[in-house]
CSV table of C-alpha atoms in Angstrom, one decimal:
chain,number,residue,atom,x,y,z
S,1,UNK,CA,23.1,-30.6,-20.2
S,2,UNK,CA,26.3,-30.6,-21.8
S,3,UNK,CA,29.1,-28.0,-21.5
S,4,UNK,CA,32.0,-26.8,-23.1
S,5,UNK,CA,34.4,-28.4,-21.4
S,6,UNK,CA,32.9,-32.0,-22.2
S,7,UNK,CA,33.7,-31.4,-25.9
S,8,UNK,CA,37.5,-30.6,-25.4
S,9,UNK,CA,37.2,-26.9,-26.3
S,10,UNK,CA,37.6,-24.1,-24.4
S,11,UNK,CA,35.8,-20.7,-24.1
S,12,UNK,CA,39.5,-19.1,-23.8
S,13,UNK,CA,40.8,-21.1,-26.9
S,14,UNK,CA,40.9,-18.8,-30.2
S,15,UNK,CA,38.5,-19.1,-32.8
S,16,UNK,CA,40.3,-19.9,-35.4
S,17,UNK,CA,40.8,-23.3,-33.5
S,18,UNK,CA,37.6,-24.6,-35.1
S,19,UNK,CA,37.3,-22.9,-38.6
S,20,UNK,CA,37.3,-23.3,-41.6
S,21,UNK,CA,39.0,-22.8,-45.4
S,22,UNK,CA,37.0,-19.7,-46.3
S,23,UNK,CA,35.2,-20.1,-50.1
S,24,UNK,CA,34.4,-16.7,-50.8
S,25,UNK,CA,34.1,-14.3,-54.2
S,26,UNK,CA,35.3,-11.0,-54.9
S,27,UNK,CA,32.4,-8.0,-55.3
S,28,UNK,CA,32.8,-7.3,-58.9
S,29,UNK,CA,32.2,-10.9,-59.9
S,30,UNK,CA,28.8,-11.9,-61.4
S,31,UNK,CA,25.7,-13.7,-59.4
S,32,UNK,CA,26.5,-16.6,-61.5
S,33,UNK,CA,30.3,-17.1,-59.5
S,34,UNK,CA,27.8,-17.2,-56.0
S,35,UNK,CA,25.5,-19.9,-57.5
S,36,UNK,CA,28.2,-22.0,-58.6
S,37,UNK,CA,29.4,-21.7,-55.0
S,38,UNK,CA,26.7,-21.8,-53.3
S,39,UNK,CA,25.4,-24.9,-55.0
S,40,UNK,CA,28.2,-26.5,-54.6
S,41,UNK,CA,27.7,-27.3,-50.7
S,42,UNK,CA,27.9,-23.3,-49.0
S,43,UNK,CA,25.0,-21.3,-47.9
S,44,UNK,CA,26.8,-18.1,-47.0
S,45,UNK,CA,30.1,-16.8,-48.8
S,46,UNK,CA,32.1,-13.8,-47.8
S,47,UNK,CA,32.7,-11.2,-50.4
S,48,UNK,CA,36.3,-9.4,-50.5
S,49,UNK,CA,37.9,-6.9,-52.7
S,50,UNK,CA,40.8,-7.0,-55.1
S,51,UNK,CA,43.4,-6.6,-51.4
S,52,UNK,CA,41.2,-9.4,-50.0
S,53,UNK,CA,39.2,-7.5,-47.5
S,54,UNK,CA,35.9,-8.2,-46.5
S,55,UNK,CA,33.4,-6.0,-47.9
S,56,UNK,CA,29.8,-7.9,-47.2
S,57,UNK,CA,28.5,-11.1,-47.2
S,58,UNK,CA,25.7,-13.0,-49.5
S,59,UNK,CA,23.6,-15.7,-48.3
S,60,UNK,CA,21.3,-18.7,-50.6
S,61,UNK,CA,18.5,-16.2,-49.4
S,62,UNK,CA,19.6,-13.0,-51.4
S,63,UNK,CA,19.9,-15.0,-54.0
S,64,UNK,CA,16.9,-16.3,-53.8
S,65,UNK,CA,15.0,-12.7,-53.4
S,66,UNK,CA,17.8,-11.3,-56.5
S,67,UNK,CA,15.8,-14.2,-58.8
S,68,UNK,CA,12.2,-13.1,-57.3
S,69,UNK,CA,13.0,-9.5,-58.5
S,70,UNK,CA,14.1,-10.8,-62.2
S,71,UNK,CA,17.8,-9.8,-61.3
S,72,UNK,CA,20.2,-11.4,-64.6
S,73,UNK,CA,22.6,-13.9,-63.3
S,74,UNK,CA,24.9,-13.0,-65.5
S,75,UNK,CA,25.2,-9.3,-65.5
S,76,UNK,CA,24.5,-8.8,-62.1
S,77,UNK,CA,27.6,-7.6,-59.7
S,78,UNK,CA,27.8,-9.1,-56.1
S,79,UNK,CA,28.5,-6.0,-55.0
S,80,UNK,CA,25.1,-4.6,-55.6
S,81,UNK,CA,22.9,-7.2,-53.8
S,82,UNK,CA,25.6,-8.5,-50.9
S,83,UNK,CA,24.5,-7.6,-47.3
S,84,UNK,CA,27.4,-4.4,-46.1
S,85,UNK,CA,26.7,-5.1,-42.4
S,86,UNK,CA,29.1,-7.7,-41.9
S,87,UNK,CA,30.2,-9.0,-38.7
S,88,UNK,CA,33.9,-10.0,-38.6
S,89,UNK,CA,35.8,-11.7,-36.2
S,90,UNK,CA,39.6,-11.5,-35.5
S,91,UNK,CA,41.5,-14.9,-35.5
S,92,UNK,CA,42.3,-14.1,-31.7
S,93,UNK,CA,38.6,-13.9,-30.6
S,94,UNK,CA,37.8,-16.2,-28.0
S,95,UNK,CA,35.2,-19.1,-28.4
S,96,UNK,CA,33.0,-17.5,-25.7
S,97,UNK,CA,32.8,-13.9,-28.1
S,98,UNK,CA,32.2,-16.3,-30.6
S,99,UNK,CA,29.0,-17.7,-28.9
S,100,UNK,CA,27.5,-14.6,-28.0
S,101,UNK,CA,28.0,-13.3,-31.5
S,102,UNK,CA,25.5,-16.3,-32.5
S,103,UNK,CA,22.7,-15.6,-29.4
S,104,UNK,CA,22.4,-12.0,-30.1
S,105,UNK,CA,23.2,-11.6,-33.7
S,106,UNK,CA,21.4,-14.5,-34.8
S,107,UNK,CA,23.7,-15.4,-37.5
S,108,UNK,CA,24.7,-18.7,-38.0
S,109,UNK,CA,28.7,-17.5,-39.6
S,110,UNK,CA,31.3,-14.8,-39.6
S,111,UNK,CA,34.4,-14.2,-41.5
S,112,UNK,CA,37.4,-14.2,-39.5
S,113,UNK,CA,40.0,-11.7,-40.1
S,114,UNK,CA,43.9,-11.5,-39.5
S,115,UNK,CA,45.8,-9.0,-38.3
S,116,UNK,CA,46.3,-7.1,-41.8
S,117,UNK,CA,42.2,-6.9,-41.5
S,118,UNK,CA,42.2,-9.8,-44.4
S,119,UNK,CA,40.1,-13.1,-44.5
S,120,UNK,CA,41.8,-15.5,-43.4
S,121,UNK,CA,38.6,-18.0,-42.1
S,122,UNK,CA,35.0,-18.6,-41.8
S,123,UNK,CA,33.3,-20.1,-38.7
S,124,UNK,CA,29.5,-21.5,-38.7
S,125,UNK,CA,27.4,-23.0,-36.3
S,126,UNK,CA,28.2,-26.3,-37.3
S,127,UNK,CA,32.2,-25.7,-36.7
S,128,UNK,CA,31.3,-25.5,-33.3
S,129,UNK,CA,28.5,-28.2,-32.7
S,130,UNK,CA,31.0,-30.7,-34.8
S,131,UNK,CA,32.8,-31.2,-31.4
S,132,UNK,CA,29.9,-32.4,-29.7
S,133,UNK,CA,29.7,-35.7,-31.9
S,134,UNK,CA,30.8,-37.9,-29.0
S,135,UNK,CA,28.8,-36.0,-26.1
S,136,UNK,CA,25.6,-37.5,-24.6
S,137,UNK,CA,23.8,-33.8,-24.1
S,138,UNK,CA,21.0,-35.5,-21.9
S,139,UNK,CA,18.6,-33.7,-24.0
S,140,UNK,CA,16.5,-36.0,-26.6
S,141,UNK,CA,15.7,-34.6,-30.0
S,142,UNK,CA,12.2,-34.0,-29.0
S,143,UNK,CA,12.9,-31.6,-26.5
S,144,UNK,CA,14.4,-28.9,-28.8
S,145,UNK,CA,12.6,-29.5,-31.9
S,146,UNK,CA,10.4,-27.4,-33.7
S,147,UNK,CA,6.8,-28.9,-32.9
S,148,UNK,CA,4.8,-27.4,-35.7
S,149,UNK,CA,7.7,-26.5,-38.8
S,150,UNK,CA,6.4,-24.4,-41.7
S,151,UNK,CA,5.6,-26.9,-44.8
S,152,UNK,CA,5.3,-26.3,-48.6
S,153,UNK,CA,3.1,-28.3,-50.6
S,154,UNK,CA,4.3,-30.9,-53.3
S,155,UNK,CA,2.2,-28.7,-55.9
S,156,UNK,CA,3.7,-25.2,-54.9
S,157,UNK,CA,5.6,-24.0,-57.8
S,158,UNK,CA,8.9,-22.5,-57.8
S,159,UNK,CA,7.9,-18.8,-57.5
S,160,UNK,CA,5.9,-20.0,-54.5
S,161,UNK,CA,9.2,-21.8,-52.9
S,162,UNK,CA,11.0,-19.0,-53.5
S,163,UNK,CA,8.1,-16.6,-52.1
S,164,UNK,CA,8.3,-19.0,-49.1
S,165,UNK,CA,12.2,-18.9,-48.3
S,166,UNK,CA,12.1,-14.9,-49.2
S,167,UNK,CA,9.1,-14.0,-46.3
S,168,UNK,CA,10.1,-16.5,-43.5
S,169,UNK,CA,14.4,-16.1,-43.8
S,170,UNK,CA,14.2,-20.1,-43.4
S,171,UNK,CA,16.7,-22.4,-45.3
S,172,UNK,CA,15.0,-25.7,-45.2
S,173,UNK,CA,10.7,-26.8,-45.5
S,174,UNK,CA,9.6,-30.3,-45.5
S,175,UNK,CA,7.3,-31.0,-48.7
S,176,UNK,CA,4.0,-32.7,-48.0
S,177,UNK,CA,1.7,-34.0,-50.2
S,178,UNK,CA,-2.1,-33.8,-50.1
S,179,UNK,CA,-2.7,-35.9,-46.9
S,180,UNK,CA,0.0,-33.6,-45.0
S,181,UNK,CA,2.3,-36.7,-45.3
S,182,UNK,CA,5.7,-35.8,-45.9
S,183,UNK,CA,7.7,-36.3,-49.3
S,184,UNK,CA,10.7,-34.7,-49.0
S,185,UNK,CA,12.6,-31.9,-48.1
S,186,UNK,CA,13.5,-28.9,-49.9
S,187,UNK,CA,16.4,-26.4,-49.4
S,188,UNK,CA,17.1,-22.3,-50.7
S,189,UNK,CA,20.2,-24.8,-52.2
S,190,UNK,CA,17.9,-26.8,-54.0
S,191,UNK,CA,16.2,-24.1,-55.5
S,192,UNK,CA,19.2,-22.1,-57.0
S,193,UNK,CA,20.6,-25.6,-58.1
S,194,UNK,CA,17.5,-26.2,-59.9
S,195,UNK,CA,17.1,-22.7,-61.7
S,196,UNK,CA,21.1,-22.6,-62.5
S,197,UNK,CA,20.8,-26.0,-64.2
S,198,UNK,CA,17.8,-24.6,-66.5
S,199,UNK,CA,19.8,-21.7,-67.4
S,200,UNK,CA,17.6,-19.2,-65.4
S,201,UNK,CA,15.0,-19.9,-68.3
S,202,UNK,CA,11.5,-19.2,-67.4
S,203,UNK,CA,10.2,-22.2,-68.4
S,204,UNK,CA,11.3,-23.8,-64.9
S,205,UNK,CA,9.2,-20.5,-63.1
S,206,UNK,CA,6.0,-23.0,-63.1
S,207,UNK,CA,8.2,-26.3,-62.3
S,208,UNK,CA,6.7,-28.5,-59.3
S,209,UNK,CA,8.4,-28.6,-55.6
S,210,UNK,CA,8.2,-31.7,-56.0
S,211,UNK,CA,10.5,-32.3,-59.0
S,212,UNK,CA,13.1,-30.6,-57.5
S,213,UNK,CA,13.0,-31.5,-53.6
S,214,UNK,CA,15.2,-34.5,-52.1
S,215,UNK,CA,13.0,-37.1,-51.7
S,216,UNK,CA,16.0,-39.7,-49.7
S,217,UNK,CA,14.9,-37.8,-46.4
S,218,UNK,CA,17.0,-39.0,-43.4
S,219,UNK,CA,15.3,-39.0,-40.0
S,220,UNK,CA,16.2,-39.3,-36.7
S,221,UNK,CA,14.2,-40.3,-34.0
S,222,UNK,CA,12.6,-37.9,-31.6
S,223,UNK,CA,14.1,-40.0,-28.5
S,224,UNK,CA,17.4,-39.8,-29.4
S,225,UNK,CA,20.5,-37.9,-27.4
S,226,UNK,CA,20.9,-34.7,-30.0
S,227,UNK,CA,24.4,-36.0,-29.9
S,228,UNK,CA,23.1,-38.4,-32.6
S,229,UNK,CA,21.2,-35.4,-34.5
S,230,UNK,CA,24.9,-34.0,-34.7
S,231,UNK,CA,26.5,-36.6,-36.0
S,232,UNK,CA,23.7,-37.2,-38.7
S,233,UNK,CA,23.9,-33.5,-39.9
């Protein structure tokens, strides 16, 4: 199994080694600023005040539950749906604090902080796992894979994808069709996309997974090196 090492980190090397730019909004904008974030490419976005601390965090997922309980998109204040419990980590953390933070907290991100307590980064799982690219793990795909994944169906409407991603805290469900073949893929991403681009009219409530779910799925085969998962993800 692969280490550390063989990726050219270190657990002693600081964490802001392998962050990123942080996207984030302030509290007292709308839900609308987080959707137009979020589906533009990021699934969790720190939330600061006007002096650029960090006050919470909001995730594809409470956005997701805010449209299930007929929250307006455009009246709506971050502030009142963003998770408060947020885990920060200083720009001087170590890698090795970093990976424990992800085992036991079972978050996939944090905000880092500087010294004036500000955000200065963001770290995410796939920061880290990035460095692997090049590093045969001696693991095949297989091995770590979910065996039996939670599925939607092509007919399940959008208040039943969104039902879905609210109950089970997953990101991601293949879409099969009648003959349990799979069709596509579907994301929480997809789903806000899809309900921003109608206007959060509720004539898209009753819309089909299906018309709304990538159907260009990429696969990998289940006897490959998750090196080559990484570099496909």
């Amino acid at each position: 199994m692969a280490l550390i090492e063989d990726s050219n980190l270190n657990r002693n090397d600081f964490v802001i080694k392998i962050s990123s730019s942080p996207v984030f909004c302030f509290e007292n904008e709308t839900l609308i600023k987080a959707c137009e974030k979020v589906i533009s490419g990021y699934r969790r976005l720190p939330i600061v005040n006007k002096d650029s601390l960090v006050t919470g965090i909001i995730t594809t997922n409470d956005l997701v539950k805010a449209f299930l309980y007929n929250v307006d998109f455009e009246k709506e204040k971050i502030e009142n749906i963003m998770k408060r419990d947020v885990i920060t980590l200083f720009e001087n953390d170590n890698i090795d604090f970093l990976l424990k933070l992800f085992k036991f907290s079972k978050r996939g991100g944090f905000p880092i902080i500087g010294e004036n307590y500000k955000l200065k980064a963001v770290v995410s799982e796939r920061d880290f796992i990035k460095f692997f690219e090049n590093v045969n793990f001696y693991k095949k795909v297989y091995e770590v894979m979910s065996k039996k994944p939670l599925v939607v169906k092509n007919n399940f409407n959008l208040i039943d994808c969104a039902k879905s991603f609210s109950f089970s805290g997953y990101r991601r469900f293949p879409v099969v069709n009648e003959n349990n073949e799979i069709i596509g893929i579907v994301t929480s991403n997809d789903l806000i996309r899809h309900v921003y681009e109608n206007k959060f009219s509720k004539n898209c409530l009753y819309d089909s997974v299906e018309k709304f779910c990538v159907k260009n799925i990429v696969t990998i085969d289940k006897n490959a090196d998750l090196s080559e998962f990484i570099k496909i993800t």
